[in-house]
Amino acid sequence: MHQFEIKRIFDLELLGFDASFTNSALFMVIAACLITLFTLYAMRKGALVPSRLQSTAEISYEFVANMVRDNVGTAGMKYFPFIFTLFMFVLALNMLGMVPYAFTVTSHIIVTFALAAFIFIGVTLIGFWKHGIKFLKFFVPSGVPFVMLPLLVVIEVISYLTRPLSLSVRLFANMMAGHTMLKVFGSFVVALGLLGGWAALAFMVAFTGLELLVAFLQAYVFAILTCIYLNDALHMHH
């Protein structure tokens, strides 16, 4: 489990709090820099007939834009920059974790929970800003008998409050479990040697391909659930 260990690069204390720069922070900075460089370099010419790199950037843009339009509608396009940044950031962190000897930031629940909590608080504030106190009607299912209403309201509130937990655990658990499996079968390759190591190695190659797919899917799920939560806040669909 040493691959998940957070290590200090240099110590830093701010107002009595430990704000040391760690390997986790380093890979977040690397991810942000790679995304910025990729988008700026890919779109530097803005050619009518795009290059492969420009096509990749445009496909990424359209992919997220369509996601927002399909799940939130045109009213959600003002939040497109945030959703696009979120998707690209999580995707970059997941993909960087697949590089040998790199650090998988999203394998730590504190990181994924911080992202999920920020989204949860932001979406809730948008809901109250858009609808005012009427946003509380979101927790009152329509067409429910009055006798069952108190119980269902409590269930709806609990369900709403668990959103950041479910959103963060889904990403953290998938990334941590996948990397742990790769590490375990990597040790099997060494332990079994030439006689049986090839089977573990073949599984590792196939599982690595699956992990790349999971890395993309988890970024997609994280972004699309954010769109769904945003749609609830804007349109109060139940």
PDB file of C-alpha atoms in Angstrom:
ATOM      1  CA  MET A   1       0.000   0.000   0.000  1.00  0.00           C
ATOM      2  CA  HIS A   2       3.032   2.290  -0.205  1.00  0.00           C
ATOM      3  CA  GLN A   3       1.790   3.636  -3.538  1.00  0.00           C
ATOM      4  CA  PHE A   4      -0.989   5.476  -1.677  1.00  0.00           C
ATOM      5  CA  GLU A   5       1.291   7.056   0.926  1.00  0.00           C
ATOM      6  CA  ILE A   6       1.274  10.851   1.030  1.00  0.00           C
ATOM      7  CA  LYS A   7       4.795  12.236   1.411  1.00  0.00           C
ATOM      8  CA  ARG A   8       5.874  15.790   2.214  1.00  0.00           C
ATOM      9  CA  ILE A   9       8.052  17.464  -0.384  1.00  0.00           C
ATOM     10  CA  PHE A  10       8.650  20.522   1.755  1.00  0.00           C
ATOM     11  CA  ASP A  11       7.145  21.625   5.061  1.00  0.00           C
ATOM     12  CA  LEU A  12       4.919  24.681   5.287  1.00  0.00           C
ATOM     13  CA  GLU A  13       2.818  26.035   8.140  1.00  0.00           C
ATOM     14  CA  LEU A  14       0.148  28.721   7.712  1.00  0.00           C
ATOM     15  CA  LEU A  15      -1.696  30.211  10.695  1.00  0.00           C
ATOM     16  CA  GLY A  16      -0.923  27.145  12.771  1.00  0.00           C
ATOM     17  CA  PHE A  17      -2.135  24.698  10.114  1.00  0.00           C
ATOM     18  CA  ASP A  18       0.026  22.156   8.314  1.00  0.00           C
ATOM     19  CA  ALA A  19      -0.007  23.294   4.673  1.00  0.00           C
ATOM     20  CA  SER A  20       3.001  21.266   3.555  1.00  0.00           C
ATOM     21  CA  PHE A  21       3.458  20.690  -0.174  1.00  0.00           C
ATOM     22  CA  THR A  22       3.026  16.956  -0.766  1.00  0.00           C
ATOM     23  CA  ASN A  23       3.231  14.510  -3.647  1.00  0.00           C
ATOM     24  CA  SER A  24      -0.570  14.744  -3.849  1.00  0.00           C
ATOM     25  CA  ALA A  25      -0.418  18.522  -4.301  1.00  0.00           C
ATOM     26  CA  LEU A  26       2.419  18.112  -6.819  1.00  0.00           C
ATOM     27  CA  PHE A  27       0.374  15.858  -9.085  1.00  0.00           C
ATOM     28  CA  MET A  28      -2.617  18.193  -8.833  1.00  0.00           C
ATOM     29  CA  VAL A  29      -0.375  21.010 -10.054  1.00  0.00           C
ATOM     30  CA  ILE A  30       0.986  18.772 -12.831  1.00  0.00           C
ATOM     31  CA  ALA A  31      -2.560  17.864 -13.895  1.00  0.00           C
ATOM     32  CA  ALA A  32      -3.628  21.529 -13.974  1.00  0.00           C
ATOM     33  CA  CYS A  33      -0.536  22.483 -15.987  1.00  0.00           C
ATOM     34  CA  LEU A  34      -1.002  19.623 -18.478  1.00  0.00           C
ATOM     35  CA  ILE A  35      -4.656  20.551 -19.080  1.00  0.00           C
ATOM     36  CA  THR A  36      -3.756  24.222 -19.568  1.00  0.00           C
ATOM     37  CA  LEU A  37      -0.872  23.451 -21.915  1.00  0.00           C
ATOM     38  CA  PHE A  38      -2.961  20.930 -23.868  1.00  0.00           C
ATOM     39  CA  THR A  39      -5.858  23.304 -24.499  1.00  0.00           C
ATOM     40  CA  LEU A  40      -3.674  26.325 -25.281  1.00  0.00           C
ATOM     41  CA  TYR A  41      -1.310  24.428 -27.577  1.00  0.00           C
ATOM     42  CA  ALA A  42      -4.074  22.485 -29.329  1.00  0.00           C
ATOM     43  CA  MET A  43      -6.086  25.638 -30.095  1.00  0.00           C
ATOM     44  CA  ARG A  44      -3.174  27.978 -30.788  1.00  0.00           C
ATOM     45  CA  LYS A  45      -3.918  28.117 -34.539  1.00  0.00           C
ATOM     46  CA  GLY A  46      -7.665  27.569 -34.540  1.00  0.00           C
ATOM     47  CA  ALA A  47      -7.473  26.116 -38.047  1.00  0.00           C
ATOM     48  CA  LEU A  48     -10.621  25.565 -40.087  1.00  0.00           C
ATOM     49  CA  VAL A  49      -9.290  22.092 -40.912  1.00  0.00           C
ATOM     50  CA  PRO A  50      -8.143  20.977 -37.451  1.00  0.00           C
ATOM     51  CA  SER A  51      -5.070  18.937 -36.678  1.00  0.00           C
ATOM     52  CA  ARG A  52      -5.368  15.743 -34.638  1.00  0.00           C
ATOM     53  CA  LEU A  53      -4.526  17.587 -31.432  1.00  0.00           C
ATOM     54  CA  GLN A  54      -7.028  20.350 -32.171  1.00  0.00           C
ATOM     55  CA  SER A  55      -9.656  17.727 -33.025  1.00  0.00           C
ATOM     56  CA  THR A  56      -9.055  16.059 -29.654  1.00  0.00           C
ATOM     57  CA  ALA A  57      -9.521  19.371 -27.839  1.00  0.00           C
ATOM     58  CA  GLU A  58     -12.670  20.167 -29.822  1.00  0.00           C
ATOM     59  CA  ILE A  59     -14.106  16.692 -29.223  1.00  0.00           C
ATOM     60  CA  SER A  60     -13.471  17.094 -25.487  1.00  0.00           C
ATOM     61  CA  TYR A  61     -15.216  20.472 -25.552  1.00  0.00           C
ATOM     62  CA  GLU A  62     -18.229  19.180 -27.489  1.00  0.00           C
ATOM     63  CA  PHE A  63     -18.445  16.040 -25.368  1.00  0.00           C
ATOM     64  CA  VAL A  64     -18.830  18.017 -22.150  1.00  0.00           C
ATOM     65  CA  ALA A  65     -21.014  20.689 -23.802  1.00  0.00           C
ATOM     66  CA  ASN A  66     -23.443  18.023 -25.026  1.00  0.00           C
ATOM     67  CA  MET A  67     -23.408  16.443 -21.566  1.00  0.00           C
ATOM     68  CA  VAL A  68     -24.430  19.748 -19.994  1.00  0.00           C
ATOM     69  CA  ARG A  69     -27.097  20.501 -22.628  1.00  0.00           C
ATOM     70  CA  ASP A  70     -28.613  17.010 -22.419  1.00  0.00           C
ATOM     71  CA  ASN A  71     -28.774  16.900 -18.618  1.00  0.00           C
ATOM     72  CA  VAL A  72     -29.244  20.528 -17.585  1.00  0.00           C
ATOM     73  CA  GLY A  73     -30.505  22.281 -20.697  1.00  0.00           C
ATOM     74  CA  THR A  74     -29.433  25.618 -22.143  1.00  0.00           C
ATOM     75  CA  ALA A  75     -29.823  27.216 -18.694  1.00  0.00           C
ATOM     76  CA  GLY A  76     -26.887  25.120 -17.517  1.00  0.00           C
ATOM     77  CA  MET A  77     -24.462  26.324 -20.182  1.00  0.00           C
ATOM     78  CA  LYS A  78     -23.378  29.238 -17.971  1.00  0.00           C
ATOM     79  CA  TYR A  79     -21.875  26.562 -15.703  1.00  0.00           C
ATOM     80  CA  PHE A  80     -20.163  24.770 -18.603  1.00  0.00           C
ATOM     81  CA  PRO A  81     -16.651  26.138 -17.809  1.00  0.00           C
ATOM     82  CA  PHE A  82     -16.822  24.627 -14.329  1.00  0.00           C
ATOM     83  CA  ILE A  83     -18.127  21.235 -15.547  1.00  0.00           C
ATOM     84  CA  PHE A  84     -15.490  21.127 -18.307  1.00  0.00           C
ATOM     85  CA  THR A  85     -12.697  21.995 -15.856  1.00  0.00           C
ATOM     86  CA  LEU A  86     -13.984  19.415 -13.376  1.00  0.00           C
ATOM     87  CA  PHE A  87     -14.152  16.652 -15.992  1.00  0.00           C
ATOM     88  CA  MET A  88     -10.710  17.381 -17.420  1.00  0.00           C
ATOM     89  CA  PHE A  89      -9.134  17.707 -13.958  1.00  0.00           C
ATOM     90  CA  VAL A  90     -10.501  14.393 -12.658  1.00  0.00           C
ATOM     91  CA  LEU A  91      -9.650  12.682 -15.959  1.00  0.00           C
ATOM     92  CA  ALA A  92      -6.080  14.020 -15.879  1.00  0.00           C
ATOM     93  CA  LEU A  93      -5.605  12.910 -12.262  1.00  0.00           C
ATOM     94  CA  ASN A  94      -6.948   9.435 -13.068  1.00  0.00           C
ATOM     95  CA  MET A  95      -4.755   9.062 -16.150  1.00  0.00           C
ATOM     96  CA  LEU A  96      -1.649  10.355 -14.380  1.00  0.00           C
ATOM     97  CA  GLY A  97      -2.198   7.648 -11.784  1.00  0.00           C
ATOM     98  CA  MET A  98      -1.748   5.039 -14.511  1.00  0.00           C
ATOM     99  CA  VAL A  99       1.823   6.199 -15.189  1.00  0.00           C
ATOM    100  CA  PRO A 100       4.367   3.938 -13.421  1.00  0.00           C
ATOM    101  CA  TYR A 101       5.733   5.436 -10.193  1.00  0.00           C
ATOM    102  CA  ALA A 102       3.197   8.268 -10.367  1.00  0.00           C
ATOM    103  CA  PHE A 103       0.810   9.138  -7.541  1.00  0.00           C
ATOM    104  CA  THR A 104      -2.944   8.591  -7.893  1.00  0.00           C
ATOM    105  CA  VAL A 105      -4.505  11.639  -6.251  1.00  0.00           C
ATOM    106  CA  THR A 106      -8.070  10.369  -6.679  1.00  0.00           C
ATOM    107  CA  SER A 107      -7.268   7.224  -4.672  1.00  0.00           C
ATOM    108  CA  HIS A 108      -7.552   9.371  -1.521  1.00  0.00           C
ATOM    109  CA  ILE A 109     -11.080   9.958  -0.265  1.00  0.00           C
ATOM    110  CA  ILE A 110     -10.160  13.308   1.304  1.00  0.00           C
ATOM    111  CA  VAL A 111      -9.482  14.669  -2.197  1.00  0.00           C
ATOM    112  CA  THR A 112     -12.580  13.221  -3.825  1.00  0.00           C
ATOM    113  CA  PHE A 113     -14.720  14.265  -0.835  1.00  0.00           C
ATOM    114  CA  ALA A 114     -13.389  17.825  -0.997  1.00  0.00           C
ATOM    115  CA  LEU A 115     -14.383  18.002  -4.680  1.00  0.00           C
ATOM    116  CA  ALA A 116     -17.785  16.441  -3.977  1.00  0.00           C
ATOM    117  CA  ALA A 117     -18.427  18.719  -0.972  1.00  0.00           C
ATOM    118  CA  PHE A 118     -17.562  21.808  -3.031  1.00  0.00           C
ATOM    119  CA  ILE A 119     -20.031  20.678  -5.718  1.00  0.00           C
ATOM    120  CA  PHE A 120     -22.709  19.877  -3.114  1.00  0.00           C
ATOM    121  CA  ILE A 121     -22.412  23.267  -1.403  1.00  0.00           C
ATOM    122  CA  GLY A 122     -22.289  25.115  -4.732  1.00  0.00           C
ATOM    123  CA  VAL A 123     -25.339  23.338  -6.138  1.00  0.00           C
ATOM    124  CA  THR A 124     -27.306  23.917  -2.917  1.00  0.00           C
ATOM    125  CA  LEU A 125     -26.465  27.634  -2.976  1.00  0.00           C
ATOM    126  CA  ILE A 126     -27.529  27.818  -6.636  1.00  0.00           C
ATOM    127  CA  GLY A 127     -30.829  26.157  -5.714  1.00  0.00           C
ATOM    128  CA  PHE A 128     -31.572  28.713  -2.985  1.00  0.00           C
ATOM    129  CA  TRP A 129     -30.356  31.591  -5.185  1.00  0.00           C
ATOM    130  CA  LYS A 130     -32.636  30.466  -8.019  1.00  0.00           C
ATOM    131  CA  HIS A 131     -35.768  29.561  -6.035  1.00  0.00           C
ATOM    132  CA  GLY A 132     -35.293  31.095  -2.609  1.00  0.00           C
ATOM    133  CA  ILE A 133     -37.027  29.337   0.253  1.00  0.00           C
ATOM    134  CA  LYS A 134     -39.159  27.466  -2.316  1.00  0.00           C
ATOM    135  CA  PHE A 135     -36.140  25.241  -2.937  1.00  0.00           C
ATOM    136  CA  LEU A 136     -37.154  23.344   0.202  1.00  0.00           C
ATOM    137  CA  LYS A 137     -40.091  21.976  -1.824  1.00  0.00           C
ATOM    138  CA  PHE A 138     -37.513  19.751  -3.493  1.00  0.00           C
ATOM    139  CA  PHE A 139     -37.630  17.566  -0.387  1.00  0.00           C
ATOM    140  CA  VAL A 140     -41.426  17.238  -0.496  1.00  0.00           C
ATOM    141  CA  PRO A 141     -42.501  14.567  -3.037  1.00  0.00           C
ATOM    142  CA  SER A 142     -45.658  15.468  -4.925  1.00  0.00           C
ATOM    143  CA  GLY A 143     -48.797  13.337  -4.723  1.00  0.00           C
ATOM    144  CA  VAL A 144     -47.827  11.697  -1.420  1.00  0.00           C
ATOM    145  CA  PRO A 145     -50.465  11.133   1.314  1.00  0.00           C
ATOM    146  CA  PHE A 146     -50.077  13.598   4.200  1.00  0.00           C
ATOM    147  CA  VAL A 147     -49.616  10.772   6.696  1.00  0.00           C
ATOM    148  CA  MET A 148     -46.479   9.513   4.909  1.00  0.00           C
ATOM    149  CA  LEU A 149     -45.101  12.989   4.213  1.00  0.00           C
ATOM    150  CA  PRO A 150     -42.960  13.416   7.395  1.00  0.00           C
ATOM    151  CA  LEU A 151     -41.217  10.073   6.852  1.00  0.00           C
ATOM    152  CA  LEU A 152     -40.576  10.710   3.156  1.00  0.00           C
ATOM    153  CA  VAL A 153     -39.265  14.224   3.797  1.00  0.00           C
ATOM    154  CA  VAL A 154     -36.715  12.811   6.262  1.00  0.00           C
ATOM    155  CA  ILE A 155     -35.696  10.159   3.709  1.00  0.00           C
ATOM    156  CA  GLU A 156     -35.342  12.810   0.981  1.00  0.00           C
ATOM    157  CA  VAL A 157     -33.202  15.047   3.207  1.00  0.00           C
ATOM    158  CA  ILE A 158     -30.934  12.147   4.204  1.00  0.00           C
ATOM    159  CA  SER A 159     -30.664  11.087   0.536  1.00  0.00           C
ATOM    160  CA  TYR A 160     -29.718  14.636  -0.441  1.00  0.00           C
ATOM    161  CA  LEU A 161     -27.122  14.959   2.317  1.00  0.00           C
ATOM    162  CA  THR A 162     -25.439  11.686   1.317  1.00  0.00           C
ATOM    163  CA  ARG A 163     -24.765  12.940  -2.218  1.00  0.00           C
ATOM    164  CA  PRO A 164     -21.220  14.168  -1.533  1.00  0.00           C
ATOM    165  CA  LEU A 165     -20.383  10.908   0.254  1.00  0.00           C
ATOM    166  CA  SER A 166     -21.643   8.667  -2.555  1.00  0.00           C
ATOM    167  CA  LEU A 167     -20.022  10.864  -5.206  1.00  0.00           C
ATOM    168  CA  SER A 168     -16.642  10.814  -3.480  1.00  0.00           C
ATOM    169  CA  VAL A 169     -16.634   7.137  -2.454  1.00  0.00           C
ATOM    170  CA  ARG A 170     -17.487   5.975  -5.997  1.00  0.00           C
ATOM    171  CA  LEU A 171     -14.405   7.654  -7.479  1.00  0.00           C
ATOM    172  CA  PHE A 172     -12.061   6.875  -4.591  1.00  0.00           C
ATOM    173  CA  ALA A 173     -13.070   3.200  -4.309  1.00  0.00           C
ATOM    174  CA  ASN A 174     -12.739   2.459  -8.016  1.00  0.00           C
ATOM    175  CA  MET A 175      -9.307   4.052  -8.342  1.00  0.00           C
ATOM    176  CA  MET A 176      -7.907   2.554  -5.137  1.00  0.00           C
ATOM    177  CA  ALA A 177      -9.271  -0.938  -5.831  1.00  0.00           C
ATOM    178  CA  GLY A 178      -7.942  -0.969  -9.393  1.00  0.00           C
ATOM    179  CA  HIS A 179      -4.435   0.127  -8.430  1.00  0.00           C
ATOM    180  CA  THR A 180      -4.356  -2.345  -5.554  1.00  0.00           C
ATOM    181  CA  MET A 181      -5.264  -5.163  -7.944  1.00  0.00           C
ATOM    182  CA  LEU A 182      -2.492  -4.145 -10.334  1.00  0.00           C
ATOM    183  CA  LYS A 183      -0.002  -4.119  -7.468  1.00  0.00           C
ATOM    184  CA  VAL A 184      -1.106  -7.557  -6.255  1.00  0.00           C
ATOM    185  CA  PHE A 185      -0.827  -9.184  -9.680  1.00  0.00           C
ATOM    186  CA  GLY A 186       2.467  -7.377 -10.257  1.00  0.00           C
ATOM    187  CA  SER A 187       3.826  -9.163  -7.193  1.00  0.00           C
ATOM    188  CA  PHE A 188       2.477 -12.452  -8.601  1.00  0.00           C
ATOM    189  CA  VAL A 189       4.539 -11.941 -11.769  1.00  0.00           C
ATOM    190  CA  VAL A 190       7.723 -11.731  -9.693  1.00  0.00           C
ATOM    191  CA  ALA A 191       6.765 -14.496  -7.252  1.00  0.00           C
ATOM    192  CA  LEU A 192       5.711 -17.066  -9.894  1.00  0.00           C
ATOM    193  CA  GLY A 193       8.697 -16.429 -12.136  1.00  0.00           C
ATOM    194  CA  LEU A 194       8.940 -17.843 -15.643  1.00  0.00           C
ATOM    195  CA  LEU A 195       6.706 -20.855 -14.960  1.00  0.00           C
ATOM    196  CA  GLY A 196       3.503 -19.067 -13.981  1.00  0.00           C
ATOM    197  CA  GLY A 197       4.358 -15.385 -14.133  1.00  0.00           C
ATOM    198  CA  TRP A 198       3.274 -15.051 -17.754  1.00  0.00           C
ATOM    199  CA  ALA A 199      -0.374 -15.680 -16.782  1.00  0.00           C
ATOM    200  CA  ALA A 200      -0.302 -12.926 -14.164  1.00  0.00           C
ATOM    201  CA  LEU A 201       1.469 -10.645 -16.646  1.00  0.00           C
ATOM    202  CA  ALA A 202      -1.178 -11.276 -19.314  1.00  0.00           C
ATOM    203  CA  PHE A 203      -3.889 -10.473 -16.778  1.00  0.00           C
ATOM    204  CA  MET A 204      -2.066  -7.268 -15.836  1.00  0.00           C
ATOM    205  CA  VAL A 205      -1.945  -6.112 -19.448  1.00  0.00           C
ATOM    206  CA  ALA A 206      -5.679  -6.758 -19.894  1.00  0.00           C
ATOM    207  CA  PHE A 207      -6.512  -5.199 -16.525  1.00  0.00           C
ATOM    208  CA  THR A 208      -4.448  -2.114 -17.335  1.00  0.00           C
ATOM    209  CA  GLY A 209      -6.613  -1.568 -20.402  1.00  0.00           C
ATOM    210  CA  LEU A 210      -9.692  -1.940 -18.211  1.00  0.00           C
ATOM    211  CA  GLU A 211      -8.267   0.515 -15.690  1.00  0.00           C
ATOM    212  CA  LEU A 212      -7.764   3.114 -18.439  1.00  0.00           C
ATOM    213  CA  LEU A 213     -11.427   2.707 -19.345  1.00  0.00           C
ATOM    214  CA  VAL A 214     -12.442   2.971 -15.678  1.00  0.00           C
ATOM    215  CA  ALA A 215     -10.326   6.130 -15.317  1.00  0.00           C
ATOM    216  CA  PHE A 216     -12.315   7.759 -18.124  1.00  0.00           C
ATOM    217  CA  LEU A 217     -15.688   6.410 -16.969  1.00  0.00           C
ATOM    218  CA  GLN A 218     -15.189   7.650 -13.414  1.00  0.00           C
ATOM    219  CA  ALA A 219     -14.384  11.152 -14.656  1.00  0.00           C
ATOM    220  CA  TYR A 220     -17.495  10.970 -16.850  1.00  0.00           C
ATOM    221  CA  VAL A 221     -19.701   9.724 -13.992  1.00  0.00           C
ATOM    222  CA  PHE A 222     -18.354  12.436 -11.679  1.00  0.00           C
ATOM    223  CA  ALA A 223     -19.171  15.124 -14.248  1.00  0.00           C
ATOM    224  CA  ILE A 224     -22.579  13.787 -15.295  1.00  0.00           C
ATOM    225  CA  LEU A 225     -23.750  13.415 -11.685  1.00  0.00           C
ATOM    226  CA  THR A 226     -22.701  17.023 -11.127  1.00  0.00           C
ATOM    227  CA  CYS A 227     -24.883  17.945 -14.117  1.00  0.00           C
ATOM    228  CA  ILE A 228     -27.817  15.989 -12.662  1.00  0.00           C
ATOM    229  CA  TYR A 229     -27.446  17.684  -9.271  1.00  0.00           C
ATOM    230  CA  LEU A 230     -27.232  21.057 -11.010  1.00  0.00           C
ATOM    231  CA  ASN A 231     -30.374  20.253 -12.997  1.00  0.00           C
ATOM    232  CA  ASP A 232     -32.199  19.490  -9.739  1.00  0.00           C
ATOM    233  CA  ALA A 233     -31.128  22.844  -8.324  1.00  0.00           C
ATOM    234  CA  LEU A 234     -32.143  24.821 -11.429  1.00  0.00           C
ATOM    235  CA  HIS A 235     -35.372  23.062 -12.356  1.00  0.00           C
ATOM    236  CA  MET A 236     -36.298  21.237  -9.116  1.00  0.00           C
ATOM    237  CA  HIS A 237     -37.189  18.055 -11.008  1.00  0.00           C
ATOM    238  CA  HIS A 238     -38.036  15.307  -8.573  1.00  0.00           C
TER     239      HIS A 238
END
